Short mmCIF file of C-alpha atoms in Angstrom, two decimals:
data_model
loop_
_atom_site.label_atom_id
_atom_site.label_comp_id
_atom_site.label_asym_id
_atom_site.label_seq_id
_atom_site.Cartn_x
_atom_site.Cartn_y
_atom_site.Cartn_z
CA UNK A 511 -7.81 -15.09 -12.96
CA UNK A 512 -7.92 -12.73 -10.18
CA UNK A 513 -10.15 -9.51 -9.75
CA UNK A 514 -8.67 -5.97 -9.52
CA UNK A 515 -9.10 -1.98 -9.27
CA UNK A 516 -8.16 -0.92 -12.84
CA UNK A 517 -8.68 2.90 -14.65
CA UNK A 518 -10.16 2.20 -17.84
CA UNK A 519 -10.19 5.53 -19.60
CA UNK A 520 -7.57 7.63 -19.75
CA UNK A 521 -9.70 11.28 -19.37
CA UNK A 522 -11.97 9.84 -17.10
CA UNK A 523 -9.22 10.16 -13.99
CA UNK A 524 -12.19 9.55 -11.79
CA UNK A 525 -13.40 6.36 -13.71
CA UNK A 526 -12.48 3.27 -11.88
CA UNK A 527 -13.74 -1.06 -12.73
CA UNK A 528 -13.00 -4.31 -11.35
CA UNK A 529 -11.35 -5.86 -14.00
CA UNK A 530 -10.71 -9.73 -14.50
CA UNK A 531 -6.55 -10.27 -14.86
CA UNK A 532 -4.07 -12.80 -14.38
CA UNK A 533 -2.46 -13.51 -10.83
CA UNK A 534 0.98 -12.46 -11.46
CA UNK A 535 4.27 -14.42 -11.22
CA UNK A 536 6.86 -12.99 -8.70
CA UNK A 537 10.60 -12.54 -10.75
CA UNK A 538 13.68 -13.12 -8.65
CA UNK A 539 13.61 -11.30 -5.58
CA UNK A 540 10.05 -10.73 -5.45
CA UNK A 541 6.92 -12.63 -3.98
CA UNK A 542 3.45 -13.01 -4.37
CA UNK A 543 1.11 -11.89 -2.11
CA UNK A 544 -2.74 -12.65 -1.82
CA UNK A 545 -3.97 -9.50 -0.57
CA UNK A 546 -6.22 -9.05 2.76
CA UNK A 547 -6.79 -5.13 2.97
CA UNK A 548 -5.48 -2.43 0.95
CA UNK A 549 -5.39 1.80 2.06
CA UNK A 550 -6.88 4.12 0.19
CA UNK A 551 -4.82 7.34 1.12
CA UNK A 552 -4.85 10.91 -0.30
CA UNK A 553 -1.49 10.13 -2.22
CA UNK A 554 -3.17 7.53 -3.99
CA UNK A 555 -5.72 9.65 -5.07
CA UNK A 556 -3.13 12.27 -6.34
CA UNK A 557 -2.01 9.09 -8.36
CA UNK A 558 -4.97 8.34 -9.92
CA UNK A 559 -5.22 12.07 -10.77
CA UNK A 560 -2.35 11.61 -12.22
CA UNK A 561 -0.92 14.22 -9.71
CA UNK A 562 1.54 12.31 -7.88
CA UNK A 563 5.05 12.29 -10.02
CA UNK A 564 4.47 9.28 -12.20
CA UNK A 565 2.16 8.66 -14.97
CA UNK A 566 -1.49 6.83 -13.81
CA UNK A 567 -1.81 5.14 -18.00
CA UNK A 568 -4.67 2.88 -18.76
CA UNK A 569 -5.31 0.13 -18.27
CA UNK A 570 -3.36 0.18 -14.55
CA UNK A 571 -3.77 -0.43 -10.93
CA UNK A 572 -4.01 1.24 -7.99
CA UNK A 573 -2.73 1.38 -4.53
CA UNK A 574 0.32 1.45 -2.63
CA UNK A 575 -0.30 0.11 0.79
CA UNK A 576 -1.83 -3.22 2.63
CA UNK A 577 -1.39 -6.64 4.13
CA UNK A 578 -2.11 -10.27 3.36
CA UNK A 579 -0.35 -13.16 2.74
CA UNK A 580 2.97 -14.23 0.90
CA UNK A 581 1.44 -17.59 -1.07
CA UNK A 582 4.43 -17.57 -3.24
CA UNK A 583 8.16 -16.70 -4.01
CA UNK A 584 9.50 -15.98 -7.28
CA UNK A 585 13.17 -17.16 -5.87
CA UNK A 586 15.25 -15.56 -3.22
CA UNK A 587 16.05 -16.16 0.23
CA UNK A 588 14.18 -13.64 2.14
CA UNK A 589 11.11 -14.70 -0.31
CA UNK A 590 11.26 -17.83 0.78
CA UNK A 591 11.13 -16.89 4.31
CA UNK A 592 8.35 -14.92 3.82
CA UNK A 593 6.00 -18.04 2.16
CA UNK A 594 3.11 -18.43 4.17
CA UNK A 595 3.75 -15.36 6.24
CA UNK A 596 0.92 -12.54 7.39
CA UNK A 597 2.86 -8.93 6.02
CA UNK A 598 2.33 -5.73 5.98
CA UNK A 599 3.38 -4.51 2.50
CA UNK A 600 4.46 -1.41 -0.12
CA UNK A 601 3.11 -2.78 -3.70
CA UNK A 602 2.52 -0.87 -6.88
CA UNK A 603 -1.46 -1.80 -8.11
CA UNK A 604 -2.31 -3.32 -4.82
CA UNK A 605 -6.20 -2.73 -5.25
CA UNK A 606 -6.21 -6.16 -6.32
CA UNK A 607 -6.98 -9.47 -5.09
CA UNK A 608 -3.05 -10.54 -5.88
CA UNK A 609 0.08 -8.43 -6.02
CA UNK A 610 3.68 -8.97 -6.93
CA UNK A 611 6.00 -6.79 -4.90
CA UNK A 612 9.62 -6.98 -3.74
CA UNK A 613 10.25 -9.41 -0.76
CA UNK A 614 12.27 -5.84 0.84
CA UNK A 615 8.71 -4.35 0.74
CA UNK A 616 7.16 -6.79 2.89
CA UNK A 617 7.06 -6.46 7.12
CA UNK A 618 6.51 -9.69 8.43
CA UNK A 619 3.36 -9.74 11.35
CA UNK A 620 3.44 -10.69 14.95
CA UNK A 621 0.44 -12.92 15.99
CA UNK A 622 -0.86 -9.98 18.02
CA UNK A 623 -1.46 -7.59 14.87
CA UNK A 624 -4.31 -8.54 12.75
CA UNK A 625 -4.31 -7.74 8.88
CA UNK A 626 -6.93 -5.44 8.75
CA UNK A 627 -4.57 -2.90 11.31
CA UNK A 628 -1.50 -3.86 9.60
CA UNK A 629 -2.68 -2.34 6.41
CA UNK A 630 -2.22 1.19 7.58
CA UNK A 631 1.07 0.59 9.25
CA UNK A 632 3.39 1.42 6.80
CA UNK A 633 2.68 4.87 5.23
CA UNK A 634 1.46 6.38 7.61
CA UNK A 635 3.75 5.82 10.99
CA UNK A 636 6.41 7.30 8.38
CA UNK A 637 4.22 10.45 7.89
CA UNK A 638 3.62 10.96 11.50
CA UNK A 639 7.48 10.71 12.23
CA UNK A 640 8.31 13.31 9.43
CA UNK A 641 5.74 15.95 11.03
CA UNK A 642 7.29 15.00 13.96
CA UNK A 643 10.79 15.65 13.01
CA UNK A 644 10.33 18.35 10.66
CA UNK A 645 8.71 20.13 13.58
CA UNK A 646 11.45 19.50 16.00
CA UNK A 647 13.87 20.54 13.43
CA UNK A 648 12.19 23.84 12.72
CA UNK A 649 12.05 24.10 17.22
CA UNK A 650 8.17 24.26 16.49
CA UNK A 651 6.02 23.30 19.62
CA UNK A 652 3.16 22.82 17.60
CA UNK A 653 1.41 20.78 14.36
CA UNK A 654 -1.33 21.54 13.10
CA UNK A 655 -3.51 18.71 11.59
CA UNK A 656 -7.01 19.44 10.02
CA UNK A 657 -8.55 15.32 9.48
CA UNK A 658 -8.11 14.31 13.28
CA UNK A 659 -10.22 11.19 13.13
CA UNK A 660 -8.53 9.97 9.95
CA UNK A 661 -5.95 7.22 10.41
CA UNK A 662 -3.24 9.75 10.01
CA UNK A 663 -4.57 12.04 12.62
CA UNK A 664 -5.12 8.98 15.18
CA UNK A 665 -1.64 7.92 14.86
CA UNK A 666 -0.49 11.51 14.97
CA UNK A 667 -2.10 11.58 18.85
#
């Protein structure tokens, strides 16, 4: 069994447990992943909220971002690859000790980048280039950014 962030009633959109569930098995194309660090960003807040585009139904997981290590492949090449490897990773539920996501969704590591940076490096570099190019687009020499010494607004500098 593995440990992870679960919503365990469906009006209490705030109410969230550590729950006891089975590691998951990777499918074809897809690997497993023990997780080091996981985000917890506005947009998965909106999830939980159930604000975000798809439905947040109990009993579910939560998280999109974070890094760890691939400790299994449920059978593909690029999984394969990956076995053993420190990632930085997209995964639906990843509030969890274990996550299955695509092997696509995983960023292999240099040496250099430890896990606990890595698991901000996804979502947020994309943000900062779409203020950046939504700006340049509209010939704006200016964003404005109100959270400056949040991860986004660090990376935005």
């Amino acid at each position: 069994l593995s440990r992870a962030v679960g919503k365990i009633e469906e009006e209490l959109s705030e109410c969230l447990t550590i729950q006891e569930v089975d590691v998951p098995v990777p499918g074809d194309g897809e690997v497993l992943v023990k997780v080091a660090y996981s985000t917890a960003n506005p947009s998965d807040t909106m999830y939980i909220k159930g604000l975000y585009g798809r439905a947040f139904a109990p009993p579910c997981g939560a998280g999109f971002e974070g890094s760890g290590v691939v400790v299994a492949n449920g059978g593909g090449i690029l999984g394969w690859r990956l076995v053993n490897k420190r990632v930085a990773l997209f995964a639906a539920a990843i509030w969890a000790e274990y996550v299955v996501t695509k092997a696509t969704m995983c960023v292999p590591l240099p040496d250099s980048v430890d896990l606990k940076n890595a698991s901000n490096a996804l979502v947020n570099p994309m943000t900062v280039m779409s203020f950046i190019e939504i700006a340049k687009e509209g010939n704006h020499k200016t964003i404005v950014h109100t959270a400056a010494a949040s991860a986004l607004g660090k990376q935005l500098i």
